Every structure is written in C-alpha cells, then in structure tokens.
C-alpha cells in the first residue's frame, strides 16, 4: 500500500518509514524539516500547523502528495514540558491533526492517530496497569495531554459525521534509535548519557517516577499491525484506541543506573520534584492490542536501554 507518514523525520516516523519500505510498501513523508537520519524517506517539507492549509484532493499545503491508502499521523511538538512553557504549541498540535483529518476525509484515507499515555494524567491508581478506558479530560495534566484528548475526539467525530475509519495508538516513553538528536529534543535517556559521560551530575525530576519504557522496534511492530488491520477494516480496530507500550513499569532512577552501567561510569544523582504537567506513574495495560492484533512487546528496558546506548554514536 501507499502510506503517508506525517512527522516522518522524527524518531517514530523514521523507524516506521524504514520498516514499511523494507516490507515493500510505498511511502510519502511530510515534516516541517528534512530527515536528518536517512535519505530513503521521500519528504515534503510542510508546516502542518499552518491554518488554513490547502488540503484538497491529493494535496496538502504546497506539497503534491497524491493518492494514499492510509495516513499515519505522527507530526507534533512531542515534548510535554516544552508545551507547559509554551502552551500555544499544543494548539499547533491540534491544528496539525485538523489539517490531516481534512486531508484524509477529502482523500478517503483511513487515519492512524498518534496519541500518548499523557492522556491518563496522574489520577490513575498506582500499581494497576492502565486500560484505554481510563482517559478522562478532567484529569488532563498538561496542554499537550489536553490537546491529544481533543484530537482523539476530533477523529471520533470524523468517523461519526463522515464514516472516516481511524484508530488511535497511545505511546509511552519510546526509545531505541533515531532519538539521540539532543540539540533538537532533550529526551531523558540521552540527556542522562551525555551528562554521565561528561562526569556531570544528572537531575531526575521525581524521585519515585515509574514509567513504561517502550523500545521503538516493539512500537513499529505494533503500528504496522494496527495499520494492516485498520486498512482491512477489522471491526476490532476501526474506531478503537490502543495502548502500544511495553506493559511494565521501571523507575526513572533505575534508567540512570542502566545507562551508567552500560557506559562503565558512575552517575551522580540530583533529585528534584516532578515538574508541572508531568505524569509520575504509568504502566500500560496492553491486553486490548494483544487481543485485537497479537501485539506482543518483546524488548524489556533492561535489555533495550543498554543496547540503545551501546549502539548510539559515541559522544
Ligand atoms: N516518542 C515518545 O516517547 C512518544 C510518547 C507518546 C506519544 N508520542 C507521540 O508520537 C508522535 C511521534 O513522536 P516522536 O517521538 O517521533 O517525536 P519526534 O519529535 O521525533 O517527531 C515528530 C516530528 O513532527 C515534526 N513536526 C513538528 N511540528 C511540525 C509541523 N508544524 N509540521 C510538520 N511536521 C512537524 C517534527 O519535525 C518531528 O520530526 C507524536 O505525535 C508524539 O506526540 C511519542
């Protein structure tokens, strides 16, 4: 099939794009910037948050996209705390979703929409894996989370009004490859590695933070399976929402230890309170994805993080 990936220059977009090409699919990417990792993904450079975008048949903004069989919408400002500091960025995320849904409606394409475990906030009971039904807009912890919820709602409304097939996939702390571009996005794992390697203290926000770290290979397998079922019109997938995470929790402080051990150094820890808008505990219940399309995450964090750190270019 021919797939449009938005956010195709990002971490998940690049990993997914390469996997789809390897599986024999055709690919077209949209991003606000060129792909820094590979030249294999054809990328149209478009600001998807510009309103209004010309999203007429076969077009999105200035880029000729042509017919597609499905859209995977990943483009976003993806850092939660950055959108606490600049809430307008969350509105831009919602504008991107609006443009992409319009494109999909006019092009009769199903949409796979990237969402986040952030939608569960901190009102969930610690210790119990979180099912998809636990999301509640009243518990939205940040503008990022609120706009992810709004976007999920908008996609549902397109199904209600126009019969547009969609599915929502909620990720959690994805790591593993094409994510160490520290100058662009400060992802915790790579900030930790950078500071440990330079013998600088490592600040952890939230002493008891436990999160569900997901290797990108598990994510890509899950997205591909969801996409296949969505395009096939599987009623267990169309209009549904899925947690695509590892399904287990790991302390953030433990991640620092994993990285220090992997590079043969000692970490000097500084603990600060969790920052406004941050989720401090999350373990996904992935039963629904397993039942619907056999989703089975395979890479535990104790294996995945040391491997990611070893495989990344040295500092
Ligand atoms: N990586 C994670 O841990 C994680 C967790 C939960 C949810 N998500 C969601 O998954 C999706 C993909 O995340 P990622 O980790 O690959 O992030 P990423 O930042 O690596 O990729 C997002 C891409 O979107 C692009 N983009 C930003 N603004 C744009 C605009 N105005 N127009 C066009 N493109 C634009 C960026 O340039 C970037 O390449 C996002 O929607 C994110 O919110 C990611």
mmCIF file of C-alpha atoms and ligand atoms in Angstrom:
data_model
loop_
_atom_site.group_PDB
_atom_site.id
_atom_site.type_symbol
_atom_site.label_atom_id
_atom_site.label_comp_id
_atom_site.label_asym_id
_atom_site.label_seq_id
_atom_site.Cartn_x
_atom_site.Cartn_y
_atom_site.Cartn_z
ATOM 1 C CA UNK A 1 0.000 0.000 0.000
ATOM 2 C CA UNK A 2 0.964 3.662 -0.289
ATOM 3 C CA UNK A 3 1.255 5.278 3.140
ATOM 4 C CA UNK A 4 1.570 8.920 4.120
ATOM 5 C CA UNK A 5 3.542 9.418 7.332
ATOM 6 C CA UNK A 6 3.425 12.851 8.912
ATOM 7 C CA UNK A 7 6.310 13.612 11.230
ATOM 8 C CA UNK A 8 8.377 11.320 9.020
ATOM 9 C CA UNK A 9 11.668 12.953 10.026
ATOM 10 C CA UNK A 10 11.095 12.213 13.701
ATOM 11 C CA UNK A 11 12.023 9.256 15.858
ATOM 12 C CA UNK A 12 8.991 7.031 15.332
ATOM 13 C CA UNK A 13 8.379 8.271 11.772
ATOM 14 C CA UNK A 14 11.901 7.384 10.626
ATOM 15 C CA UNK A 15 11.848 3.937 12.243
ATOM 16 C CA UNK A 16 8.369 3.222 10.885
ATOM 17 C CA UNK A 17 9.191 4.559 7.419
ATOM 18 C CA UNK A 18 12.249 2.345 7.061
ATOM 19 C CA UNK A 19 10.254 -0.686 8.259
ATOM 20 C CA UNK A 20 7.394 -0.005 5.821
ATOM 21 C CA UNK A 21 9.826 0.365 2.917
ATOM 22 C CA UNK A 22 11.509 -2.903 3.916
ATOM 23 C CA UNK A 23 8.086 -4.583 3.925
ATOM 24 C CA UNK A 24 7.553 -3.454 0.309
ATOM 25 C CA UNK A 25 5.164 -0.543 0.867
ATOM 26 C CA UNK A 26 5.287 2.811 -0.891
ATOM 27 C CA UNK A 27 5.901 5.778 1.310
ATOM 28 C CA UNK A 28 5.482 9.520 1.268
ATOM 29 C CA UNK A 29 6.550 11.646 4.206
ATOM 30 C CA UNK A 30 5.638 15.112 5.436
ATOM 31 C CA UNK A 31 7.624 17.006 8.027
ATOM 32 C CA UNK A 32 8.481 20.585 8.814
ATOM 33 C CA UNK A 33 12.166 19.668 8.385
ATOM 34 C CA UNK A 34 14.251 17.340 6.230
ATOM 35 C CA UNK A 35 15.038 13.888 7.571
ATOM 36 C CA UNK A 36 18.377 14.019 9.434
ATOM 37 C CA UNK A 37 18.816 10.214 9.609
ATOM 38 C CA UNK A 38 18.149 8.790 6.152
ATOM 39 C CA UNK A 39 17.668 9.832 2.534
ATOM 40 C CA UNK A 40 15.375 6.850 1.875
ATOM 41 C CA UNK A 41 12.180 8.586 3.026
ATOM 42 C CA UNK A 42 10.790 10.964 0.410
ATOM 43 C CA UNK A 43 9.948 14.043 2.480
ATOM 44 C CA UNK A 44 7.732 17.004 1.623
ATOM 45 C CA UNK A 45 8.705 19.876 3.869
ATOM 46 C CA UNK A 46 5.421 21.433 5.023
ATOM 47 C CA UNK A 47 4.343 23.179 8.221
ATOM 48 C CA UNK A 48 1.237 21.153 9.026
ATOM 49 C CA UNK A 49 0.115 23.592 11.701
ATOM 50 C CA UNK A 50 -0.448 26.423 9.210
ATOM 51 C CA UNK A 51 -4.130 27.295 9.058
ATOM 52 C CA UNK A 52 -5.803 27.019 6.704
ATOM 53 C CA UNK A 53 -3.828 24.508 4.665
ATOM 54 C CA UNK A 54 -4.875 23.631 1.153
ATOM 55 C CA UNK A 55 -5.803 20.027 1.799
ATOM 56 C CA UNK A 56 -7.742 19.408 -1.402
ATOM 57 C CA UNK A 57 -7.693 16.067 -3.142
ATOM 58 C CA UNK A 58 -4.144 14.769 -3.477
ATOM 59 C CA UNK A 59 -2.629 17.905 -1.958
ATOM 60 C CA UNK A 60 -1.596 19.073 1.446
ATOM 61 C CA UNK A 61 -0.157 22.552 1.567
ATOM 62 C CA UNK A 62 2.344 23.193 -1.198
ATOM 63 C CA UNK A 63 3.294 19.521 -1.493
ATOM 64 C CA UNK A 64 1.867 17.130 -4.059
ATOM 65 C CA UNK A 65 1.114 14.025 -2.093
ATOM 66 C CA UNK A 66 -1.061 12.021 -4.471
ATOM 67 C CA UNK A 67 -3.378 9.163 -3.586
ATOM 68 C CA UNK A 68 -2.638 7.273 -0.396
ATOM 69 C CA UNK A 69 -4.173 4.152 1.138
ATOM 70 C CA UNK A 70 -3.601 5.292 4.710
ATOM 71 C CA UNK A 71 -2.207 8.127 6.808
ATOM 72 C CA UNK A 72 -0.118 7.659 9.938
ATOM 73 C CA UNK A 73 -0.206 10.972 11.767
ATOM 74 C CA UNK A 74 2.860 11.366 13.984
ATOM 75 C CA UNK A 75 3.784 15.029 13.477
ATOM 76 C CA UNK A 76 3.697 17.015 16.707
ATOM 77 C CA UNK A 77 5.616 19.059 19.184
ATOM 78 C CA UNK A 78 6.362 15.940 21.204
ATOM 79 C CA UNK A 79 7.895 17.249 24.446
ATOM 80 C CA UNK A 80 5.371 17.647 27.262
ATOM 81 C CA UNK A 81 7.272 20.132 29.398
ATOM 82 C CA UNK A 82 8.081 22.346 26.411
ATOM 83 C CA UNK A 83 4.330 22.816 25.936
ATOM 84 C CA UNK A 84 3.871 23.739 29.593
ATOM 85 C CA UNK A 85 6.327 26.528 28.860
ATOM 86 C CA UNK A 86 4.661 27.316 25.506
ATOM 87 C CA UNK A 87 1.022 26.123 25.534
ATOM 88 C CA UNK A 88 0.431 27.526 22.054
ATOM 89 C CA UNK A 89 2.466 24.581 20.785
ATOM 90 C CA UNK A 90 -0.299 22.261 21.981
ATOM 91 C CA UNK A 91 -2.792 24.250 19.927
ATOM 92 C CA UNK A 92 -0.457 23.843 16.930
ATOM 93 C CA UNK A 93 -0.537 20.081 17.526
ATOM 94 C CA UNK A 94 -4.302 20.199 17.339
ATOM 95 C CA UNK A 95 -4.138 22.314 14.172
ATOM 96 C CA UNK A 96 -1.922 19.626 12.595
ATOM 97 C CA UNK A 97 -4.491 16.962 13.422
ATOM 98 C CA UNK A 98 -7.272 19.118 11.971
ATOM 99 C CA UNK A 99 -5.387 19.547 8.694
ATOM 100 C CA UNK A 100 -4.511 15.866 8.481
ATOM 101 C CA UNK A 101 -8.074 14.720 9.164
ATOM 102 C CA UNK A 102 -9.315 17.085 6.451
ATOM 103 C CA UNK A 103 -6.759 15.680 4.019
ATOM 104 C CA UNK A 104 -7.840 12.140 4.911
ATOM 105 C CA UNK A 105 -11.534 12.983 4.570
ATOM 106 C CA UNK A 106 -11.047 14.508 1.116
ATOM 107 C CA UNK A 107 -8.827 11.607 0.033
ATOM 108 C CA UNK A 108 -10.931 8.824 1.562
ATOM 109 C CA UNK A 109 -7.963 7.523 3.538
ATOM 110 C CA UNK A 110 -8.063 5.860 6.954
ATOM 111 C CA UNK A 111 -6.006 7.560 9.659
ATOM 112 C CA UNK A 112 -3.846 6.144 12.411
ATOM 113 C CA UNK A 113 -3.505 8.868 15.009
ATOM 114 C CA UNK A 114 -0.581 9.023 17.459
ATOM 115 C CA UNK A 115 -1.597 9.807 20.990
ATOM 116 C CA UNK A 116 0.096 9.390 24.342
ATOM 117 C CA UNK A 117 -0.078 7.879 27.791
ATOM 118 C CA UNK A 118 -0.144 11.529 28.965
ATOM 119 C CA UNK A 119 -3.921 11.434 28.442
ATOM 120 C CA UNK A 120 -4.242 9.323 31.623
ATOM 121 C CA UNK A 121 -2.714 12.015 33.829
ATOM 122 C CA UNK A 122 -1.920 11.298 37.453
ATOM 123 C CA UNK A 123 -5.413 10.451 38.707
ATOM 124 C CA UNK A 124 -4.959 6.738 37.953
ATOM 125 C CA UNK A 125 -4.388 4.204 40.755
ATOM 126 C CA UNK A 126 -0.673 3.450 41.131
ATOM 127 C CA UNK A 127 0.117 -0.232 40.739
ATOM 128 C CA UNK A 128 -2.678 -1.163 38.335
ATOM 129 C CA UNK A 129 -1.902 -1.374 34.588
ATOM 130 C CA UNK A 130 -3.933 1.324 32.856
ATOM 131 C CA UNK A 131 -6.580 0.300 30.319
ATOM 132 C CA UNK A 132 -7.562 2.544 27.403
ATOM 133 C CA UNK A 133 -10.872 3.472 29.083
ATOM 134 C CA UNK A 134 -9.084 5.311 31.931
ATOM 135 C CA UNK A 135 -8.540 8.536 29.953
ATOM 136 C CA UNK A 136 -10.536 11.461 31.300
ATOM 137 C CA UNK A 137 -10.265 15.023 30.011
ATOM 138 C CA UNK A 138 -10.874 16.353 33.540
ATOM 139 C CA UNK A 139 -7.555 14.787 34.616
ATOM 140 C CA UNK A 140 -5.522 16.224 31.710
ATOM 141 C CA UNK A 141 -2.170 17.044 33.341
ATOM 142 C CA UNK A 142 -0.801 19.363 30.638
ATOM 143 C CA UNK A 143 -1.749 21.303 27.495
ATOM 144 C CA UNK A 144 -0.029 18.524 25.478
ATOM 145 C CA UNK A 145 -2.304 15.888 27.052
ATOM 146 C CA UNK A 146 -5.421 18.046 26.720
ATOM 147 C CA UNK A 147 -4.843 18.540 23.005
ATOM 148 C CA UNK A 148 -4.104 14.830 22.455
ATOM 149 C CA UNK A 149 -7.510 14.131 24.015
ATOM 150 C CA UNK A 150 -9.127 16.814 21.860
ATOM 151 C CA UNK A 151 -7.505 15.284 18.773
ATOM 152 C CA UNK A 152 -8.788 11.827 19.635
ATOM 153 C CA UNK A 153 -12.245 13.374 19.990
ATOM 154 C CA UNK A 154 -11.952 15.141 16.641
ATOM 155 C CA UNK A 155 -11.012 11.872 14.914
ATOM 156 C CA UNK A 156 -14.033 10.170 16.514
ATOM 157 C CA UNK A 157 -16.255 12.976 15.229
ATOM 158 C CA UNK A 158 -14.950 12.449 11.663
ATOM 159 C CA UNK A 159 -15.984 8.826 11.933
ATOM 160 C CA UNK A 160 -19.395 9.872 13.256
ATOM 161 C CA UNK A 161 -20.029 12.564 10.631
ATOM 162 C CA UNK A 162 -18.199 11.197 7.586
ATOM 163 C CA UNK A 163 -17.673 7.499 8.306
ATOM 164 C CA UNK A 164 -13.901 8.031 8.234
ATOM 165 C CA UNK A 165 -12.016 4.952 9.509
ATOM 166 C CA UNK A 166 -9.415 5.743 12.154
ATOM 167 C CA UNK A 167 -7.635 4.198 15.126
ATOM 168 C CA UNK A 168 -5.739 5.821 17.979
ATOM 169 C CA UNK A 169 -2.417 4.490 19.277
ATOM 170 C CA UNK A 170 -1.099 5.715 22.612
ATOM 171 C CA UNK A 171 2.690 5.520 23.054
ATOM 172 C CA UNK A 172 4.805 5.730 26.183
ATOM 173 C CA UNK A 173 8.493 6.704 26.521
ATOM 174 C CA UNK A 174 9.612 5.339 23.170
ATOM 175 C CA UNK A 175 13.388 4.922 22.850
ATOM 176 C CA UNK A 176 15.926 2.977 20.851
ATOM 177 C CA UNK A 177 17.035 4.534 17.546
ATOM 178 C CA UNK A 178 16.979 7.914 15.756
ATOM 179 C CA UNK A 179 16.210 9.697 19.024
ATOM 180 C CA UNK A 180 19.578 10.983 20.236
ATOM 181 C CA UNK A 181 19.413 14.363 18.465
ATOM 182 C CA UNK A 182 19.945 16.180 21.769
ATOM 183 C CA UNK A 183 20.217 19.621 20.200
ATOM 184 C CA UNK A 184 16.592 19.310 18.984
ATOM 185 C CA UNK A 185 14.792 17.245 21.622
ATOM 186 C CA UNK A 186 16.148 16.646 25.100
ATOM 187 C CA UNK A 187 14.995 13.085 25.705
ATOM 188 C CA UNK A 188 15.786 11.848 29.197
ATOM 189 C CA UNK A 189 17.860 8.820 28.179
ATOM 190 C CA UNK A 190 20.213 10.863 26.013
ATOM 191 C CA UNK A 191 20.467 13.760 28.453
ATOM 192 C CA UNK A 192 21.421 11.207 31.121
ATOM 193 C CA UNK A 193 24.012 9.536 28.894
ATOM 194 C CA UNK A 194 25.512 12.855 27.864
ATOM 195 C CA UNK A 195 25.871 14.065 31.447
ATOM 196 C CA UNK A 196 27.172 10.770 32.853
ATOM 197 C CA UNK A 197 29.753 10.532 30.070
ATOM 198 C CA UNK A 198 30.943 14.069 30.859
ATOM 199 C CA UNK A 199 31.053 13.405 34.634
ATOM 200 C CA UNK A 200 28.300 15.971 35.205
ATOM 201 C CA UNK A 201 25.510 15.477 37.761
ATOM 202 C CA UNK A 202 22.244 14.012 36.460
ATOM 203 C CA UNK A 203 18.982 15.672 37.511
ATOM 204 C CA UNK A 204 15.961 13.409 37.853
ATOM 205 C CA UNK A 205 12.614 15.183 38.218
ATOM 206 C CA UNK A 206 10.501 12.990 40.502
ATOM 207 C CA UNK A 207 12.213 10.573 42.913
ATOM 208 C CA UNK A 208 9.510 7.922 42.607
ATOM 209 C CA UNK A 209 8.685 8.231 38.915
ATOM 210 C CA UNK A 210 7.870 4.835 37.392
ATOM 211 C CA UNK A 211 7.152 4.774 33.667
ATOM 212 C CA UNK A 212 6.556 2.326 30.840
ATOM 213 C CA UNK A 213 9.617 2.486 28.549
ATOM 214 C CA UNK A 214 8.952 1.052 25.097
ATOM 215 C CA UNK A 215 11.575 0.003 22.578
ATOM 216 C CA UNK A 216 10.910 1.517 19.169
ATOM 217 C CA UNK A 217 11.052 -1.906 17.478
ATOM 218 C CA UNK A 218 8.046 -3.000 19.569
ATOM 219 C CA UNK A 219 6.281 0.250 18.690
ATOM 220 C CA UNK A 220 6.952 -0.175 14.975
ATOM 221 C CA UNK A 221 5.657 -3.766 15.021
ATOM 222 C CA UNK A 222 2.531 -2.571 16.842
ATOM 223 C CA UNK A 223 1.928 0.324 14.457
ATOM 224 C CA UNK A 224 2.359 -1.909 11.416
ATOM 225 C CA UNK A 225 -0.116 -4.440 12.815
ATOM 226 C CA UNK A 226 -2.658 -1.732 13.668
ATOM 227 C CA UNK A 227 -2.266 -0.208 10.218
ATOM 228 C CA UNK A 228 -2.813 -3.519 8.439
ATOM 229 C CA UNK A 229 -5.995 -4.189 10.410
ATOM 230 C CA UNK A 230 -7.255 -0.626 10.012
ATOM 231 C CA UNK A 231 -6.856 -0.704 6.236
ATOM 232 C CA UNK A 232 -8.513 -4.149 6.129
ATOM 233 C CA UNK A 233 -11.482 -2.678 8.034
ATOM 234 C CA UNK A 234 -11.180 -5.034 11.007
ATOM 235 C CA UNK A 235 -14.079 -4.016 13.314
ATOM 236 C CA UNK A 236 -11.913 -4.809 16.362
ATOM 237 C CA UNK A 237 -9.590 -1.966 15.268
ATOM 238 C CA UNK A 238 -11.603 0.657 13.335
ATOM 239 C CA UNK A 239 -12.670 3.473 15.679
ATOM 240 C CA UNK A 240 -10.698 1.914 18.552
ATOM 241 C CA UNK A 241 -7.871 3.097 20.804
ATOM 242 C CA UNK A 242 -4.848 1.009 21.771
ATOM 243 C CA UNK A 243 -2.033 1.297 24.278
ATOM 244 C CA UNK A 244 1.204 0.435 22.456
ATOM 245 C CA UNK A 245 3.720 0.276 25.285
ATOM 246 C CA UNK A 246 5.820 -2.431 26.906
ATOM 247 C CA UNK A 247 3.282 -3.130 29.638
ATOM 248 C CA UNK A 248 5.681 -2.919 32.577
ATOM 249 C CA UNK A 249 6.975 -0.145 34.805
ATOM 250 C CA UNK A 250 10.571 0.848 35.508
ATOM 251 C CA UNK A 251 11.859 3.582 37.860
ATOM 252 C CA UNK A 252 13.373 6.583 36.116
ATOM 253 C CA UNK A 253 16.228 6.462 38.631
ATOM 254 C CA UNK A 254 16.844 2.870 37.531
ATOM 255 C CA UNK A 255 17.241 4.102 33.946
ATOM 256 C CA UNK A 256 20.136 6.280 35.100
ATOM 257 C CA UNK A 257 21.786 3.184 36.616
ATOM 258 C CA UNK A 258 21.256 1.164 33.418
ATOM 259 C CA UNK A 259 22.941 3.862 31.348
ATOM 260 C CA UNK A 260 25.834 4.364 33.766
ATOM 261 C CA UNK A 261 26.497 0.612 33.813
ATOM 262 C CA UNK A 262 26.258 0.381 30.004
ATOM 263 C CA UNK A 263 28.974 3.003 29.557
ATOM 264 C CA UNK A 264 31.049 1.842 32.520
ATOM 265 C CA UNK A 265 30.681 5.026 34.572
ATOM 266 C CA UNK A 266 29.124 6.156 37.859
ATOM 267 C CA UNK A 267 26.256 8.646 37.926
ATOM 268 C CA UNK A 268 25.966 11.499 40.399
ATOM 269 C CA UNK A 269 22.236 11.935 41.001
ATOM 270 C CA UNK A 270 20.350 15.116 41.856
ATOM 271 C CA UNK A 271 16.686 14.689 42.667
ATOM 272 C CA UNK A 272 14.187 17.484 42.028
ATOM 273 C CA UNK A 273 10.386 17.402 42.358
ATOM 274 C CA UNK A 274 8.445 16.330 39.253
ATOM 275 C CA UNK A 275 7.770 19.348 37.046
ATOM 276 C CA UNK A 276 4.275 20.758 36.408
ATOM 277 C CA UNK A 277 2.383 18.714 33.829
ATOM 278 C CA UNK A 278 4.430 15.531 34.219
ATOM 279 C CA UNK A 279 2.975 12.065 34.693
ATOM 280 C CA UNK A 280 4.755 10.271 37.556
ATOM 281 C CA UNK A 281 3.413 6.727 37.312
ATOM 282 C CA UNK A 282 2.284 4.753 34.280
ATOM 283 C CA UNK A 283 2.149 1.118 33.279
ATOM 284 C CA UNK A 284 0.075 0.275 30.224
ATOM 285 C CA UNK A 285 -2.462 -2.491 30.031
ATOM 286 C CA UNK A 286 -1.736 -3.834 26.534
ATOM 287 C CA UNK A 287 -4.309 -6.641 26.606
ATOM 288 C CA UNK A 288 -6.592 -4.942 24.109
ATOM 289 C CA UNK A 289 -3.876 -4.637 21.437
ATOM 290 C CA UNK A 290 -2.817 -8.220 22.091
ATOM 291 C CA UNK A 291 -6.372 -9.491 21.570
ATOM 292 C CA UNK A 292 -7.053 -7.325 18.502
ATOM 293 C CA UNK A 293 -3.848 -7.964 16.525
ATOM 294 C CA UNK A 294 -1.500 -10.077 18.610
ATOM 295 C CA UNK A 295 0.625 -7.190 19.880
ATOM 296 C CA UNK A 296 3.414 -8.720 21.971
ATOM 297 C CA UNK A 297 6.186 -6.373 23.104
ATOM 298 C CA UNK A 298 9.481 -8.252 23.196
ATOM 299 C CA UNK A 299 12.218 -5.922 24.449
ATOM 300 C CA UNK A 300 12.397 -5.191 28.195
ATOM 301 C CA UNK A 301 14.028 -1.960 29.259
ATOM 302 C CA UNK A 302 16.873 -3.824 30.974
ATOM 303 C CA UNK A 303 17.876 -5.161 27.555
ATOM 304 C CA UNK A 304 16.749 -2.285 25.300
ATOM 305 C CA UNK A 305 18.375 0.685 27.037
ATOM 306 C CA UNK A 306 21.877 -0.826 27.336
ATOM 307 C CA UNK A 307 21.615 -1.868 23.672
ATOM 308 C CA UNK A 308 20.435 1.595 22.549
ATOM 309 C CA UNK A 309 23.235 3.281 24.490
ATOM 310 C CA UNK A 310 25.870 0.912 23.102
ATOM 311 C CA UNK A 311 24.591 1.312 19.514
ATOM 312 C CA UNK A 312 24.385 5.130 19.547
ATOM 313 C CA UNK A 313 27.308 7.137 18.169
ATOM 314 C CA UNK A 314 29.840 7.986 20.899
ATOM 315 C CA UNK A 315 29.791 11.440 22.464
HETATM 316 N N1 LIG B 1 8.444 9.162 21.496
HETATM 317 C C1 LIG B 1 7.627 9.041 22.545
HETATM 318 O O1 LIG B 1 8.045 8.620 23.625
HETATM 319 C C2 LIG B 1 6.151 9.361 22.413
HETATM 320 C C3 LIG B 1 5.302 9.076 23.513
HETATM 321 C C4 LIG B 1 3.955 9.380 23.412
HETATM 322 C C5 LIG B 1 3.451 9.958 22.257
HETATM 323 N N2 LIG B 1 4.288 10.239 21.224
HETATM 324 C C6 LIG B 1 3.706 10.852 20.021
HETATM 325 O O2 LIG B 1 4.155 10.134 18.880
HETATM 326 C C7 LIG B 1 4.320 11.015 17.775
HETATM 327 C C8 LIG B 1 5.726 10.876 17.204
HETATM 328 O O3 LIG B 1 6.657 11.206 18.228
HETATM 329 P P1 LIG B 1 8.237 11.146 18.030
HETATM 330 O O4 LIG B 1 8.794 10.627 19.286
HETATM 331 O O5 LIG B 1 8.581 10.506 16.748
HETATM 332 O O6 LIG B 1 8.554 12.714 18.007
HETATM 333 P P2 LIG B 1 9.596 13.498 17.094
HETATM 334 O O7 LIG B 1 9.678 14.878 17.631
HETATM 335 O O8 LIG B 1 10.852 12.750 16.954
HETATM 336 O O9 LIG B 1 8.836 13.528 15.697
HETATM 337 C C9 LIG B 1 7.777 14.425 15.446
HETATM 338 C C10 LIG B 1 8.033 15.071 14.108
HETATM 339 O O10 LIG B 1 6.981 16.027 13.863
HETATM 340 C C11 LIG B 1 7.568 17.082 13.152
HETATM 341 N N3 LIG B 1 6.765 18.310 13.264
HETATM 342 C C12 LIG B 1 6.664 19.126 14.342
HETATM 343 N N4 LIG B 1 5.905 20.187 14.026
HETATM 344 C C13 LIG B 1 5.519 20.028 12.738
HETATM 345 C C14 LIG B 1 4.738 20.820 11.857
HETATM 346 N N5 LIG B 1 4.217 22.007 12.244
HETATM 347 N N6 LIG B 1 4.524 20.357 10.592
HETATM 348 C C15 LIG B 1 5.089 19.179 10.193
HETATM 349 N N7 LIG B 1 5.844 18.400 10.989
HETATM 350 C C16 LIG B 1 6.057 18.827 12.246
HETATM 351 C C17 LIG B 1 8.950 17.269 13.792
HETATM 352 O O11 LIG B 1 9.840 17.963 12.932
HETATM 353 C C18 LIG B 1 9.353 15.839 14.054
HETATM 354 O O12 LIG B 1 10.181 15.322 13.020
HETATM 355 C C19 LIG B 1 3.980 12.407 18.301
HETATM 356 O O13 LIG B 1 2.636 12.698 17.981
HETATM 357 C C20 LIG B 1 4.150 12.289 19.796
HETATM 358 O O14 LIG B 1 3.342 13.213 20.495
HETATM 359 C C21 LIG B 1 5.624 9.952 21.269
#
